[in-house]
Structures are given as C-alpha cells and as structure tokens.
Tab-separated table of C-alpha atoms in Angstrom:
chain	number	residue	atom	x	y	z
A	1	MET	CA	-2.593	40.861	-19.349
A	2	SER	CA	-0.576	37.405	-18.310
A	3	ALA	CA	0.853	38.253	-14.918
A	4	ILE	CA	-2.657	39.089	-13.976
A	5	ALA	CA	-4.392	35.860	-15.330
A	6	ALA	CA	-1.398	33.631	-13.651
A	7	PRO	CA	-2.354	34.008	-10.631
A	8	SER	CA	-5.990	33.104	-11.435
A	9	ALA	CA	-4.934	30.177	-12.898
A	10	LEU	CA	-2.921	28.996	-9.848
A	11	LEU	CA	-5.533	29.777	-7.848
A	12	ARG	CA	-8.173	28.199	-9.474
A	13	PHE	CA	-6.189	25.169	-9.842
A	14	SER	CA	-5.599	24.921	-6.404
A	15	ARG	CA	-9.610	25.131	-5.137
A	16	HIS	CA	-10.027	22.241	-8.048
A	17	GLU	CA	-7.503	20.195	-6.303
A	18	LEU	CA	-8.567	20.883	-2.746
A	19	ARG	CA	-12.089	20.184	-3.448
A	20	LEU	CA	-10.803	17.511	-5.161
A	21	ALA	CA	-8.691	15.943	-1.799
A	22	TRP	CA	-11.187	16.336	-0.022
A	23	ARG	CA	-13.625	14.517	-1.898
A	24	ASP	CA	-10.969	11.474	-1.917
A	25	TRP	CA	-10.853	11.995	1.989
A	26	ALA	CA	-14.113	11.803	2.860
A	27	TRP	CA	-15.362	9.681	0.464
A	28	MET	CA	-12.738	7.243	1.890
A	29	PHE	CA	-14.015	7.359	5.464
A	30	SER	CA	-17.571	7.334	5.094
A	31	GLY	CA	-18.274	7.025	1.420
A	32	TRP	CA	-19.458	10.565	1.233
A	33	ARG	CA	-22.601	10.011	3.623
A	34	ASN	CA	-22.657	13.332	5.914
A	35	THR	CA	-23.922	11.574	9.099
A	36	SER	CA	-21.066	8.248	8.384
A	37	LEU	CA	-18.385	11.336	7.964
A	38	ARG	CA	-19.496	12.872	11.838
A	39	ARG	CA	-19.364	9.583	13.165
A	40	ALA	CA	-16.147	8.533	10.952
A	41	LEU	CA	-14.398	11.905	12.401
A	42	ILE	CA	-15.708	11.109	16.092
A	43	GLY	CA	-13.941	7.711	15.368
A	44	MET	CA	-10.803	9.142	14.483
A	45	SER	CA	-10.174	11.755	17.477
A	46	ILE	CA	-10.994	8.860	20.011
A	47	PHE	CA	-8.447	6.419	18.096
A	48	TYR	CA	-6.097	10.082	18.011
A	49	ALA	CA	-6.918	10.443	21.859
A	50	ILE	CA	-5.415	6.453	22.206
A	51	MET	CA	-2.460	7.010	20.260
A	52	HIS	CA	-1.613	10.061	22.451
A	53	LEU	CA	-2.037	7.263	25.557
A	54	ILE	CA	0.145	5.069	23.639
A	55	ALA	CA	2.764	7.548	22.762
A	56	TYR	CA	3.223	8.679	26.696
A	57	ALA	CA	3.744	4.567	27.245
A	58	VAL	CA	6.070	4.390	25.045
A	59	LEU	CA	8.403	8.196	25.537
A	60	SER	CA	7.578	8.417	28.891
A	61	PRO	CA	10.009	6.091	30.755
A	62	ARG	CA	12.765	7.708	28.250
A	63	LEU	CA	12.065	11.377	28.289
A	64	THR	CA	11.269	11.631	32.066
A	65	ALA	CA	14.380	10.657	32.768
A	66	GLY	CA	16.218	12.988	30.631
A	67	PHE	CA	16.628	12.267	27.185
A	68	VAL	CA	20.251	11.335	26.099
A	69	LEU	CA	20.852	11.096	22.779
A	70	ASP	CA	23.298	7.855	22.147
A	71	LEU	CA	23.170	5.781	19.836
A	72	THR	CA	20.137	3.521	20.275
A	73	ALA	CA	18.261	6.897	20.125
A	74	LEU	CA	19.981	8.217	17.294
A	75	ALA	CA	19.360	4.759	15.481
A	76	MET	CA	15.888	4.705	15.546
A	77	LEU	CA	14.950	8.164	14.567
A	78	SER	CA	17.082	7.837	11.433
A	79	VAL	CA	15.299	4.616	10.922
A	80	THR	CA	11.947	6.690	11.395
A	81	VAL	CA	13.061	9.239	9.102
A	82	LEU	CA	14.634	6.472	6.552
A	83	LEU	CA	11.158	4.572	6.674
A	84	SER	CA	8.820	7.504	6.360
A	85	PHE	CA	11.005	8.472	3.334
A	86	THR	CA	10.340	5.620	1.658
A	87	MET	CA	6.685	5.085	2.421
A	88	MET	CA	6.361	8.328	0.764
A	89	LEU	CA	8.330	8.049	-1.991
A	90	SER	CA	6.495	4.903	-3.224
A	91	GLN	CA	3.308	7.005	-2.537
A	92	ALA	CA	4.689	10.351	-4.559
A	93	MET	CA	5.545	7.692	-7.283
A	94	GLU	CA	2.436	5.830	-7.645
A	95	SER	CA	0.704	9.132	-7.369
A	96	VAL	CA	2.172	10.931	-10.097
A	97	THR	CA	1.148	7.785	-12.688
A	98	ARG	CA	-2.194	7.986	-11.509
A	99	ALA	CA	-1.930	11.675	-12.383
A	100	PHE	CA	-1.033	10.698	-15.989
A	101	TYR	CA	-3.127	7.827	-16.248
A	102	ALA	CA	-6.126	7.416	-14.057
A	103	ARG	CA	-7.082	11.117	-13.936
A	104	ASP	CA	-10.100	11.928	-16.215
A	105	ASP	CA	-9.676	15.069	-15.874
A	106	LEU	CA	-6.448	16.029	-17.540
A	107	ASP	CA	-8.016	16.381	-21.539
A	108	LEU	CA	-10.289	18.853	-20.528
A	109	ILE	CA	-7.732	21.145	-18.714
A	110	LEU	CA	-5.384	20.903	-21.453
A	111	SER	CA	-7.507	22.172	-23.433
A	112	SER	CA	-8.651	24.926	-21.512
A	113	PRO	CA	-6.215	28.180	-22.585
A	114	ALA	CA	-4.889	28.237	-18.609
A	115	PRO	CA	-1.210	27.094	-19.073
A	116	SER	CA	-0.869	23.668	-18.771
A	117	ARG	CA	2.327	24.241	-16.254
A	118	ASP	CA	0.698	26.061	-13.320
A	119	LEU	CA	-2.053	22.450	-13.165
A	120	PHE	CA	0.886	20.357	-13.084
A	121	LEU	CA	3.005	22.884	-10.558
A	122	VAL	CA	-0.639	22.887	-8.518
A	123	ARG	CA	-0.823	19.186	-8.482
A	124	ILE	CA	3.089	18.440	-7.472
A	125	VAL	CA	2.972	20.535	-4.511
A	126	MET	CA	-0.577	19.063	-3.220
A	127	MET	CA	0.929	15.285	-3.760
A	128	ALA	CA	3.890	16.795	-1.306
A	129	LEU	CA	1.544	18.168	1.261
A	130	THR	CA	-1.385	15.065	1.140
A	131	SER	CA	1.686	12.888	1.936
A	132	TRP	CA	3.390	15.597	5.148
A	133	VAL	CA	-0.633	15.789	6.115
A	134	MET	CA	-1.432	12.037	6.206
A	135	SER	CA	2.129	11.254	7.706
A	136	ALA	CA	1.829	13.634	10.216
A	137	LEU	CA	-1.530	12.413	11.600
A	138	VAL	CA	0.319	9.106	12.700
A	139	ILE	CA	3.510	10.172	14.006
A	140	SER	CA	1.537	13.754	15.879
A	141	PRO	CA	1.111	12.025	18.711
A	142	PHE	CA	4.436	11.210	19.410
A	143	LEU	CA	5.851	14.406	18.416
A	144	ASN	CA	3.483	15.882	20.730
A	145	VAL	CA	3.836	13.393	23.954
A	146	ALA	CA	8.195	14.308	23.328
A	147	VAL	CA	6.833	18.142	23.174
A	148	MET	CA	4.982	17.851	26.205
A	149	LEU	CA	7.882	15.673	27.876
A	150	GLY	CA	11.099	16.572	26.517
A	151	GLY	CA	10.613	20.020	25.776
A	152	GLU	CA	9.842	22.719	22.515
A	153	ARG	CA	12.517	21.323	20.109
A	154	TRP	CA	11.016	18.424	19.189
A	155	LEU	CA	8.680	20.806	17.242
A	156	ALA	CA	11.462	20.350	15.008
A	157	GLY	CA	10.022	16.769	13.525
A	158	TYR	CA	7.407	18.866	11.984
A	159	VAL	CA	9.535	20.511	10.143
A	160	VAL	CA	11.571	17.115	9.139
A	161	LEU	CA	8.681	15.574	8.170
A	162	LEU	CA	7.755	18.096	5.676
A	163	ALA	CA	11.314	18.237	4.468
A	164	VAL	CA	10.691	14.376	3.981
A	165	SER	CA	8.232	14.604	1.865
A	166	LEU	CA	8.996	17.469	-0.032
A	167	SER	CA	12.357	15.194	-0.801
A	168	ALA	CA	10.303	12.354	-1.159
A	169	THR	CA	7.708	13.852	-4.212
A	170	GLY	CA	10.710	15.569	-5.624
A	171	ALA	CA	12.288	11.910	-6.198
A	172	GLY	CA	9.091	10.712	-7.242
A	173	VAL	CA	8.670	13.274	-9.823
A	174	LEU	CA	12.190	12.723	-11.240
A	175	ILE	CA	12.161	9.016	-11.119
A	176	THR	CA	9.288	9.639	-12.993
A	177	LEU	CA	10.544	11.763	-15.801
A	178	ALA	CA	13.842	9.237	-16.431
A	179	LEU	CA	11.412	6.152	-16.600
A	180	PHE	CA	8.968	7.775	-19.455
A	181	ARG	CA	12.612	9.063	-21.404
A	182	THR	CA	14.348	5.465	-21.116
A	183	VAL	CA	11.185	2.774	-21.165
A	184	GLY	CA	8.669	4.752	-23.012
A	185	ALA	CA	5.154	6.224	-21.859
A	186	GLN	CA	3.486	2.753	-22.689
A	187	ARG	CA	6.047	0.754	-20.123
A	188	THR	CA	6.367	3.683	-17.434
A	189	ARG	CA	2.889	2.327	-15.677
A	190	LEU	CA	3.948	-0.831	-15.062
A	191	CYS	CA	8.062	0.267	-14.080
A	192	ALA	CA	6.494	2.903	-11.914
A	193	GLN	CA	4.251	0.383	-9.777
A	194	ILE	CA	7.075	-2.260	-9.662
A	195	LEU	CA	9.227	0.482	-8.302
A	196	ALA	CA	6.728	1.616	-5.908
A	197	ALA	CA	6.115	-1.254	-4.475
A	198	VAL	CA	10.136	-2.252	-4.362
A	199	VAL	CA	11.084	0.724	-2.886
A	200	GLY	CA	7.859	0.950	-0.287
A	201	ALA	CA	8.824	-2.847	1.700
A	202	ALA	CA	12.303	-2.422	0.562
A	203	PHE	CA	13.664	-1.097	3.591
A	204	LEU	CA	11.493	-2.887	6.313
A	205	ILE	CA	12.195	-5.903	4.486
A	206	GLY	CA	16.373	-5.434	4.345
A	207	MET	CA	15.778	-4.751	8.381
A	208	GLN	CA	14.295	-7.668	8.679
A	209	VAL	CA	16.527	-9.708	6.622
A	210	VAL	CA	19.623	-8.718	8.669
A	211	ALA	CA	18.148	-8.852	11.969
A	212	ILE	CA	17.997	-12.499	10.581
A	213	LEU	CA	21.242	-13.088	9.152
A	214	SER	CA	22.580	-11.081	13.070
A	215	PHE	CA	20.065	-12.356	15.301
A	216	GLY	CA	18.018	-15.160	14.223
A	217	SER	CA	14.950	-13.359	14.809
A	218	ILE	CA	12.774	-11.679	12.373
A	219	SER	CA	12.376	-8.816	14.824
A	220	ARG	CA	14.127	-5.797	13.046
A	221	PHE	CA	14.168	-4.315	16.366
A	222	THR	CA	17.060	-6.576	17.894
A	223	LEU	CA	19.092	-4.182	15.366
A	224	PHE	CA	18.865	-1.260	17.977
A	225	ASP	CA	20.537	-4.008	20.224
A	226	PRO	CA	23.076	-2.006	21.667
A	227	ALA	CA	26.171	-3.654	22.071
A	228	PHE	CA	25.400	-4.329	18.158
A	229	LEU	CA	25.469	-0.369	17.434
A	230	ALA	CA	28.402	0.049	19.402
A	231	SER	CA	30.219	-2.864	17.086
A	232	HIS	CA	28.839	-1.744	13.450
A	233	ALA	CA	27.268	1.625	13.323
A	234	PRO	CA	28.732	5.163	12.811
A	235	ALA	CA	29.843	6.812	15.626
A	236	ALA	CA	27.080	9.386	17.501
A	237	GLY	CA	28.953	12.651	15.612
A	238	SER	CA	29.135	10.906	12.163
A	239	PHE	CA	27.150	13.130	9.045
A	240	TRP	CA	25.185	9.463	8.960
A	241	TRP	CA	22.835	10.726	12.087
A	242	PHE	CA	22.138	14.370	10.639
A	243	PRO	CA	18.355	12.948	10.521
A	244	ALA	CA	18.596	12.199	14.297
A	245	HIS	CA	19.968	15.667	14.799
A	246	ALA	CA	17.596	17.040	12.696
A	247	VAL	CA	14.547	15.554	14.722
A	248	ALA	CA	16.306	16.026	18.238
A	249	GLY	CA	16.027	20.145	17.613
A	250	GLN	CA	20.076	21.616	16.736
A	251	THR	CA	18.512	24.473	15.237
A	252	SER	CA	21.607	24.312	12.576
A	253	THR	CA	20.557	21.007	10.834
A	254	VAL	CA	17.196	21.976	10.999
A	255	PHE	CA	17.974	24.299	8.902
A	256	LEU	CA	20.025	22.797	6.444
A	257	PHE	CA	18.127	19.797	6.168
A	258	PHE	CA	14.650	22.134	5.315
A	259	ALA	CA	16.710	24.117	2.788
A	260	ALA	CA	18.450	21.522	0.869
A	261	SER	CA	14.703	19.888	0.748
A	262	VAL	CA	13.135	22.851	-0.804
A	263	LEU	CA	15.933	23.434	-3.162
A	264	PHE	CA	15.595	19.701	-4.174
A	265	PHE	CA	11.961	19.712	-4.327
A	266	ALA	CA	11.554	23.121	-6.541
A	267	VAL	CA	13.949	21.743	-9.200
A	268	GLY	CA	11.914	18.609	-9.500
A	269	ALA	CA	8.797	20.966	-9.418
A	270	TRP	CA	9.454	22.502	-12.241
A	271	ARG	CA	11.024	20.146	-14.254
A	272	GLY	CA	7.719	17.618	-13.715
A	273	ALA	CA	5.364	21.018	-14.473
A	274	VAL	CA	7.277	22.123	-17.618
A	275	GLN	CA	7.473	18.460	-19.543
A	276	PHE	CA	4.336	16.998	-17.705
A	277	ARG	CA	2.184	18.313	-21.274
A	278	ARG	CA	3.897	16.819	-23.270
A	279	ILE	CA	4.201	13.476	-20.972
A	280	VAL	CA	0.980	13.579	-20.649
A	281	VAL	CA	-0.441	13.563	-23.926
A	282	LEU	CA	1.738	10.603	-24.495
A	283	ALA	CA	-0.161	8.653	-21.507
A	284	LEU	CA	-2.983	9.747	-22.662
A	285	GLY	CA	-2.518	8.282	-26.112
A	286	VAL	CA	-1.320	4.687	-24.331
A	287	ALA	CA	-4.598	3.639	-24.835
A	288	GLU	CA	-5.400	4.190	-28.452
A	289	LYS	CA	-2.140	1.865	-29.333
A	290	THR	CA	-3.512	-1.758	-30.141
A	291	PRO	CA	-1.523	-4.709	-31.162
A	292	ARG	CA	-0.892	-5.654	-35.411
A	293	ILE	CA	-1.544	-9.142	-35.241
A	294	ARG	CA	-2.960	-10.855	-38.374
A	295	ALA	CA	-5.806	-12.924	-38.293
A	296	SER	CA	-4.661	-15.803	-39.322
A	297	GLU	CA	-1.679	-15.861	-36.585
A	298	ARG	CA	-4.501	-16.366	-33.905
A	299	THR	CA	-5.180	-19.502	-32.643
A	300	PHE	CA	-8.416	-20.487	-31.745
A	301	ARG	CA	-8.962	-22.585	-28.611
A	302	GLY	CA	-11.722	-24.669	-27.276
A	303	TYR	CA	-12.974	-24.147	-23.672
A	304	SER	CA	-15.703	-25.582	-21.388
A	305	PRO	CA	-18.124	-22.391	-20.124
A	306	LEU	CA	-15.995	-23.148	-16.420
A	307	GLY	CA	-12.590	-23.350	-18.133
A	308	ALA	CA	-13.971	-20.418	-21.048
A	309	LEU	CA	-14.126	-18.021	-17.487
A	310	VAL	CA	-11.232	-19.294	-15.538
A	311	HIS	CA	-9.589	-18.324	-18.927
A	312	LYS	CA	-11.271	-14.598	-18.778
A	313	GLU	CA	-10.817	-13.982	-15.111
A	314	LEU	CA	-7.160	-15.041	-14.987
A	315	LYS	CA	-6.403	-12.675	-17.966
A	316	LEU	CA	-8.019	-9.462	-16.787
A	317	ILE	CA	-5.613	-10.232	-13.385
A	318	ALA	CA	-2.973	-10.893	-15.482
A	319	ARG	CA	-3.800	-6.947	-17.412
A	320	ASP	CA	-5.337	-5.134	-14.278
A	321	PRO	CA	-3.067	-2.098	-14.767
A	322	TRP	CA	-3.192	-1.180	-10.916
A	323	LEU	CA	-2.964	-4.482	-9.756
A	324	VAL	CA	1.026	-4.979	-9.411
A	325	SER	CA	1.820	-2.059	-6.420
A	326	GLN	CA	-1.179	-3.796	-4.557
A	327	THR	CA	-0.084	-6.872	-3.973
A	328	LEU	CA	3.617	-7.363	-5.429
A	329	MET	CA	4.111	-5.538	-1.836
A	330	GLN	CA	2.443	-8.621	-0.208
A	331	VAL	CA	4.788	-11.442	-1.958
A	332	LEU	CA	7.451	-9.259	-1.157
A	333	TYR	CA	7.216	-9.752	2.236
A	334	LEU	CA	6.872	-13.480	2.155
A	335	ILE	CA	11.223	-12.717	1.202
A	336	PRO	CA	11.841	-12.350	5.142
A	337	PRO	CA	10.064	-15.909	6.165
A	338	ALA	CA	12.006	-17.220	2.908
A	339	VAL	CA	15.566	-16.029	4.485
A	340	MET	CA	14.960	-17.330	7.859
A	341	LEU	CA	13.841	-20.718	6.250
A	342	TRP	CA	17.284	-20.166	4.950
A	343	VAL	CA	18.991	-19.500	8.073
A	344	SER	CA	17.694	-22.064	9.876
A	345	PHE	CA	17.812	-24.965	7.405
A	346	GLY	CA	19.790	-27.855	9.466
A	347	GLU	CA	18.462	-26.439	12.634
A	348	ASN	CA	16.366	-28.806	15.303
A	349	THR	CA	13.899	-25.665	15.709
A	350	GLU	CA	10.775	-25.783	14.263
A	351	ILE	CA	10.669	-22.709	12.139
A	352	SER	CA	7.744	-24.031	10.350
A	353	VAL	CA	5.977	-22.134	13.746
A	354	ILE	CA	7.684	-18.529	13.452
A	355	VAL	CA	7.388	-18.871	9.215
A	356	ALA	CA	3.667	-20.083	9.298
A	357	PRO	CA	2.028	-17.234	10.466
A	358	VAL	CA	3.087	-14.756	8.593
A	359	ILE	CA	2.427	-16.662	5.622
A	360	VAL	CA	-0.642	-17.157	5.582
A	361	MET	CA	-1.537	-13.598	6.641
A	362	ALA	CA	-0.037	-12.620	3.221
A	363	VAL	CA	-1.668	-15.462	1.586
A	364	GLY	CA	-5.083	-14.092	3.316
A	365	GLN	CA	-4.695	-10.911	2.312
A	366	LEU	CA	-3.720	-11.330	-0.953
A	367	ALA	CA	-6.497	-13.491	-1.513
A	368	GLY	CA	-8.987	-10.685	-0.429
A	369	GLY	CA	-7.738	-8.525	-2.876
A	370	LEU	CA	-7.965	-10.639	-6.020
A	371	ALA	CA	-11.793	-11.824	-4.996
A	372	TRP	CA	-12.622	-8.598	-5.092
A	373	LEU	CA	-11.197	-7.555	-8.230
A	374	THR	CA	-12.836	-10.837	-9.902
A	375	ILE	CA	-16.375	-10.601	-7.842
A	376	SER	CA	-17.103	-6.812	-7.281
A	377	GLY	CA	-14.994	-5.560	-10.095
A	378	GLU	CA	-16.154	-7.236	-13.233
A	379	ASP	CA	-15.860	-5.086	-15.725
A	380	ALA	CA	-19.207	-6.514	-17.964
A	381	PRO	CA	-21.306	-7.808	-15.143
A	382	ASP	CA	-24.528	-7.481	-17.478
A	383	LEU	CA	-23.073	-9.309	-20.501
A	384	ILE	CA	-21.914	-12.170	-17.749
A	385	LEU	CA	-25.515	-11.932	-16.340
A	386	THR	CA	-27.091	-12.839	-19.895
A	387	ALA	CA	-24.920	-15.961	-20.476
A	388	PRO	CA	-26.341	-19.181	-21.026
A	389	ILE	CA	-24.607	-20.734	-17.366
A	390	SER	CA	-25.375	-20.872	-14.098
A	391	VAL	CA	-25.014	-18.972	-11.335
A	392	PHE	CA	-22.571	-21.741	-9.556
A	393	THR	CA	-20.474	-22.063	-12.881
A	394	ARG	CA	-20.106	-17.733	-12.906
A	395	LEU	CA	-19.042	-17.712	-8.866
A	396	TRP	CA	-16.903	-20.789	-9.069
A	397	ALA	CA	-14.725	-19.637	-11.823
A	398	LYS	CA	-14.287	-16.799	-10.319
A	399	VAL	CA	-12.975	-18.116	-7.146
A	400	LEU	CA	-11.057	-21.128	-9.227
A	401	SER	CA	-9.007	-18.664	-10.589
A	402	VAL	CA	-8.218	-16.791	-7.463
A	403	LEU	CA	-7.271	-20.368	-5.902
A	404	THR	CA	-5.136	-21.333	-8.176
A	405	ILE	CA	-3.510	-17.808	-8.483
A	406	ILE	CA	-2.866	-18.467	-4.806
A	407	ALA	CA	-1.703	-22.568	-4.920
A	408	VAL	CA	0.901	-21.519	-7.832
A	409	ILE	CA	1.976	-18.815	-5.202
A	410	MET	CA	1.968	-21.449	-2.315
A	411	LEU	CA	3.674	-24.141	-4.222
A	412	PRO	CA	7.609	-22.770	-4.108
A	413	VAL	CA	7.104	-21.765	-0.538
A	414	ALA	CA	5.754	-24.589	0.758
A	415	LEU	CA	8.562	-26.908	-1.167
A	416	SER	CA	10.914	-24.662	0.986
A	417	LEU	CA	9.586	-25.295	4.278
A	418	ALA	CA	8.941	-29.354	3.195
A	419	LEU	CA	13.211	-29.683	2.762
A	420	LEU	CA	13.119	-28.372	6.607
A	421	SER	CA	10.149	-29.404	7.970
A	422	LEU	CA	7.481	-31.950	5.691
A	423	TRP	CA	4.416	-31.491	8.496
A	424	GLY	CA	5.742	-27.425	8.793
A	425	ALA	CA	4.955	-27.389	4.912
A	426	VAL	CA	1.738	-29.820	4.780
A	427	VAL	CA	0.220	-27.689	7.594
A	428	THR	CA	1.574	-24.308	5.957
A	429	PHE	CA	0.277	-25.383	2.583
A	430	ILE	CA	-3.298	-25.731	4.059
A	431	GLY	CA	-3.781	-23.108	6.487
A	432	ALA	CA	-2.769	-20.388	3.989
A	433	MET	CA	-5.829	-22.322	0.879
A	434	ILE	CA	-8.187	-21.973	4.301
A	435	ALA	CA	-7.000	-18.882	4.879
A	436	ALA	CA	-7.809	-17.907	1.162
A	437	ALA	CA	-10.960	-19.547	0.901
A	438	SER	CA	-12.164	-17.782	3.988
A	439	ALA	CA	-11.294	-14.390	2.592
A	440	ILE	CA	-13.334	-15.142	-0.647
A	441	LEU	CA	-16.269	-16.650	1.194
A	442	VAL	CA	-16.468	-12.947	2.972
A	443	GLN	CA	-16.270	-11.225	-0.566
A	444	LEU	CA	-18.642	-13.502	-1.687
A	445	TRP	CA	-20.752	-12.657	0.969
A	446	PHE	CA	-20.401	-8.727	1.019
A	447	ARG	CA	-19.725	-8.621	-2.865
A	448	ALA	CA	-21.666	-4.721	-4.432
A	449	GLN	CA	-20.521	-3.695	-7.921
A	450	ALA	CA	-17.821	-1.455	-8.256
A	451	LYS	CA	-15.304	0.212	-10.475
A	452	ARG	CA	-11.760	-2.509	-10.659
A	453	THR	CA	-10.043	1.435	-10.750
A	454	THR	CA	-11.302	1.722	-7.010
A	455	PHE	CA	-9.362	-1.267	-5.592
A	456	ARG	CA	-7.022	0.552	-3.327
A	457	ARG	CA	-10.216	2.363	-1.659
A	458	ARG	CA	-12.197	-1.339	-1.431
A	459	GLN	CA	-11.956	-1.297	2.365
A	460	VAL	CA	-14.317	1.659	2.169
A	461	ALA	CA	-17.781	-0.228	0.594
A	462	SER	CA	-18.235	-1.813	3.932
A	463	LYS	CA	-16.409	-2.197	7.001
A	464	ALA	CA	-18.394	-5.615	8.183
A	465	SER	CA	-16.485	-7.080	5.524
A	466	THR	CA	-12.956	-5.682	5.811
A	467	LEU	CA	-13.009	-6.618	9.867
A	468	ALA	CA	-14.392	-10.075	8.731
A	469	GLU	CA	-11.416	-10.706	6.601
A	470	ALA	CA	-8.630	-9.313	8.510
A	471	ALA	CA	-10.284	-11.388	11.256
A	472	ALA	CA	-10.568	-14.609	9.157
A	473	SER	CA	-7.111	-13.821	8.235
A	474	ILE	CA	-5.652	-13.968	12.061
A	475	ALA	CA	-7.656	-16.627	13.342
A	476	CYS	CA	-6.120	-18.646	10.220
A	477	ALA	CA	-2.480	-17.922	11.019
A	478	ALA	CA	-3.084	-18.577	14.991
A	479	GLY	CA	-4.160	-22.253	14.235
A	480	THR	CA	-1.556	-22.839	11.730
A	481	ALA	CA	1.249	-22.199	13.471
A	482	LEU	CA	-0.637	-23.759	17.146
A	483	ILE	CA	-0.977	-26.687	14.769
A	484	ALA	CA	2.676	-26.834	13.247
A	485	ALA	CA	3.878	-26.750	17.098
A	486	GLY	CA	1.389	-29.867	18.210
A	487	SER	CA	-0.008	-27.267	20.578
A	488	PRO	CA	-3.411	-28.392	22.033
A	489	LEU	CA	-4.912	-25.366	21.672
A	490	ALA	CA	-5.150	-25.149	18.296
A	491	PHE	CA	-8.709	-25.992	18.634
A	492	LEU	CA	-9.303	-22.318	19.570
A	493	PRO	CA	-8.503	-20.558	16.613
A	494	VAL	CA	-10.371	-22.560	14.235
A	495	VAL	CA	-13.470	-21.958	16.486
A	496	LEU	CA	-12.843	-18.472	15.859
A	497	LEU	CA	-12.451	-18.862	12.308
A	498	LEU	CA	-15.977	-20.212	12.651
A	499	ILE	CA	-17.509	-18.241	14.453
A	500	VAL	CA	-16.159	-15.320	11.791
A	501	LEU	CA	-17.715	-17.088	8.958
A	502	THR	CA	-20.881	-17.558	10.050
A	503	THR	CA	-21.322	-14.316	11.724
A	504	SER	CA	-20.540	-12.384	8.325
A	505	TRP	CA	-22.836	-15.222	6.349
A	506	SER	CA	-25.552	-13.844	9.057
A	507	ILE	CA	-25.027	-10.087	8.291
A	508	ARG	CA	-24.454	-10.544	4.710
A	509	PRO	CA	-26.641	-8.186	2.839
A	510	LYS	CA	-29.698	-9.620	1.176
A	511	HIS	CA	-28.641	-9.307	-2.286
A	512	SER	CA	-26.157	-12.104	-1.374
A	513	ALA	CA	-29.203	-14.532	-0.181
A	514	LYS	CA	-30.641	-14.229	-3.333
A	515	THR	CA	-28.186	-15.259	-5.550
C-alpha cells in the first residue's frame, strides 16, 4: 500500500504547488483578472520581442565576426553565471524562510496522513524550477540570439542556468537548516532575511567597489577592460573560467557542471525534506511565544495623539517580519557611493554630481516602500478610524514616521558628503527628502487597504502609482545632480516632477479625494 500511496501523495502535492504557483504569477501580473491577464500576456510578448532586438544589437557585432573566447568573453560569461547564482541563492533563502513562517496551509497539510517528506521534497523542487523559469525569461532573448548567430552550442546556456538554479536552491536549503541549528527557530527568520539581502547585493556591490578602487569609476563594466583582465585575471585555461566554458557549449564541462549540481541539489533537497517537519513545527510555534515581563517593570509614557501614532508606526515598522530583506538591499546600494566619496576625498572633482542621483533614487524607492507599509498596510484600519483624532493627524503621523526614518538614514550620508562638498551635501539631502515626500504623496493618493504580507507584491495593486513613483524618483535624481553641478537645465527635471505629481493627483482614486 505504501508503494502505491507515495506516488499519489507526490502527484497531489505537485498539483497543489503548481496551482499555487500559477495563482501567484497570475495575481502578480494582473491581480487575477482574466481580461487584465490577457493584456498582460500581450504586453509581455511585445516586451519579449523587443528584448530580442536589444540582444541582437548587443551580440551581433561580436558573433557575426566570429566569436573568440578570449579573456573578456570568459569574464563576462562567468560574471553572468555568478550573478545569476547569487540572485537565485538570495531568492531561495527567502522562499525557504517564507515556506516556514508565511504559508497558511502547512498546519493543515502536516495533519494529513500523507508523508510530510513528500510535501517538502515537492516544494523544494518547485522552488528550483520557479527560479530557473524566472531567470530563463530574462536571459533567454540573449541565448536565443546567440543560438541564431553562433550555432546550437549556445543552447547549453539553458542547461547551465538550470544547474545554477539547482545549486542555489540546494545551498539555500542547507544554509537555512544550518541557521535553525545554530540560532534557533525564533531568530532564523531575521537572520535569513539579512543574509538573503546581503547575498543578493554583495556581488554587484563588490564589483562596483573594485571598479571604484581600480579605475575611480562607479561603473562595473570598466572591470572588463582587456588590459585590466590581462594583468589581474587568471589565464584563459584556468579552472576559474569553467562556468564560461560551460555556457559556450563545451560538452564535457556542461556534463560535469550539471551532474555536480544535480548531486548537490539531491543532497540538500533530501536533507531538507527529512528535517523540515521538525523545523516547521518549531517555526509555527514561534508566534505563540510571548515575553514574560512583569507589570511592575513596565513604564508608562504619556504621548500626544500625534506622538502616540508616530511611536506606533515606528514600532510596527521595526517589528515587521519581512521588511528587512525588502529594504536592506536598497540601503546596501548606498555603499558604492560611500566608497566613491572616500576614494575621491580631497580631489577637486565635484563628486556630489555622481553620487547624488544614486542616493536620491535609493531613498525615493525606500520611502515608497515604507509609505506603503504605514498607509496601505495598516493592520487595524477600523480601530484607527474610530479613534477621536482627525484624518489629518492620522495621515500626518504616518508621513512623519516615514520622513523620520529617511532623515535618520540620510544624516550620516550627508555629513560624509559635507566633508567633500557642503553645497553637494545640502543639495543631496534636500533632493532625497523631496524624493521621499513625492513617493509618500503618491502612496497617499493611491492608497488601498492591503495586508502587510503582500508588501513584496505592492507594485501590482496600482501600476499607475508604481510608474508615478518611479518617474518622480528619476526626476528628483536628475534635478539633484543638475543643481549640484550648477547647470541652468536644472529647471527641466523640476518641471517634470511637477507634471508627474499633478498627473498623479488628477488620476487618483475617488476615495483619496474624499479623505
């Protein structure tokens, strides 16, 4: 009976995971509306075709003239593979952690007579396949064009991408298991999110830091300079270039790479499937643990209505279980501008012109996410509405809490920039605060009640607000850079920002106009 029941359980769990994955994708693209889904698919098809044209423009000069696997090509291919691995590893760690803490079906499934090992095995396999499909959609235009121009050997890129996905998922499972053993179920969620954010951004940030230290440029493409590679990179026959040789279609390298990845994934998936039942039981019990604090030790503080609301919003942001991985990466991208400041200290170049737009863009995106949490992600909207406070006080408390966090983040950055250029520091700080205020205004105008757990999918709620927020950040970044440079063209981004905000206000939902 067990031999017959096992395949049935695997099949049912597979159908369950496929159904959930399809619902997740459909909701992400269209909010699960059939008409919008069809339009989204048409739009994606057009975008996919345009990406093929871009890939042709990029690859045709190199492939039509006869492809040579020199150091530059080896470096670019290897960097692409390593970048894919870090992104997939970050996604795998976040997916595994969410499977423990944020899936509402685990307690029901664990109480069923089906073996839980099969469930977790299917879930881990689905993580690997989903990561592969998402990455393939991004890279496939370049692989397809390479196959068309350079021959069938470039089809090995899909196999390499699958091997990278299997390796990253297996590593994510093993790292999460190690975290549970070392720090416990209560701290694993926070540690895994921090580690996922660091892993996802570390490779790109590291390349930018090396480019800054080597060439004084924030562009990571300067690292592919042939002279630099000839003096710093390993020889063309080195083992370090085996990912590039695999992508280029060397049969033995592809087979070895794929076989090693499958073996590593099998070990990680089996260990995870066997141990995850005990871990999930611990993870589900984390929320039941309450700190034991005697009432006599608690101190009561009196706040004004505005102060109480601001304190409440700041505490909720600090306690949000999934906010760390979503915002830490944006903060980490401020490291290259900081290194650029340190390297350029004492030079006559106006470095604020280079650093300011990067900082303003990052701050604008961060403020938009925080504003969504406080405005649309309110956990107790009915309770707040019944409080004896005005609508203005309620909204101003949310705005003030976000601006406080942004100001705390920007203050050390501005002080560092002031050591080099006082004018650049002032302009950058003001530009960042204007970008934050613009993002908050967009979130106020397009607010819609949602759960905080849907924070990572907030862009789907309103495509108009997403585009408006991005356009406002770009306008603020461009205007800050031009003002720091003293350019008379600075008024153009300011006019663009006013147009974006005016348009956003005019098309805001009706409920925003009433409140």
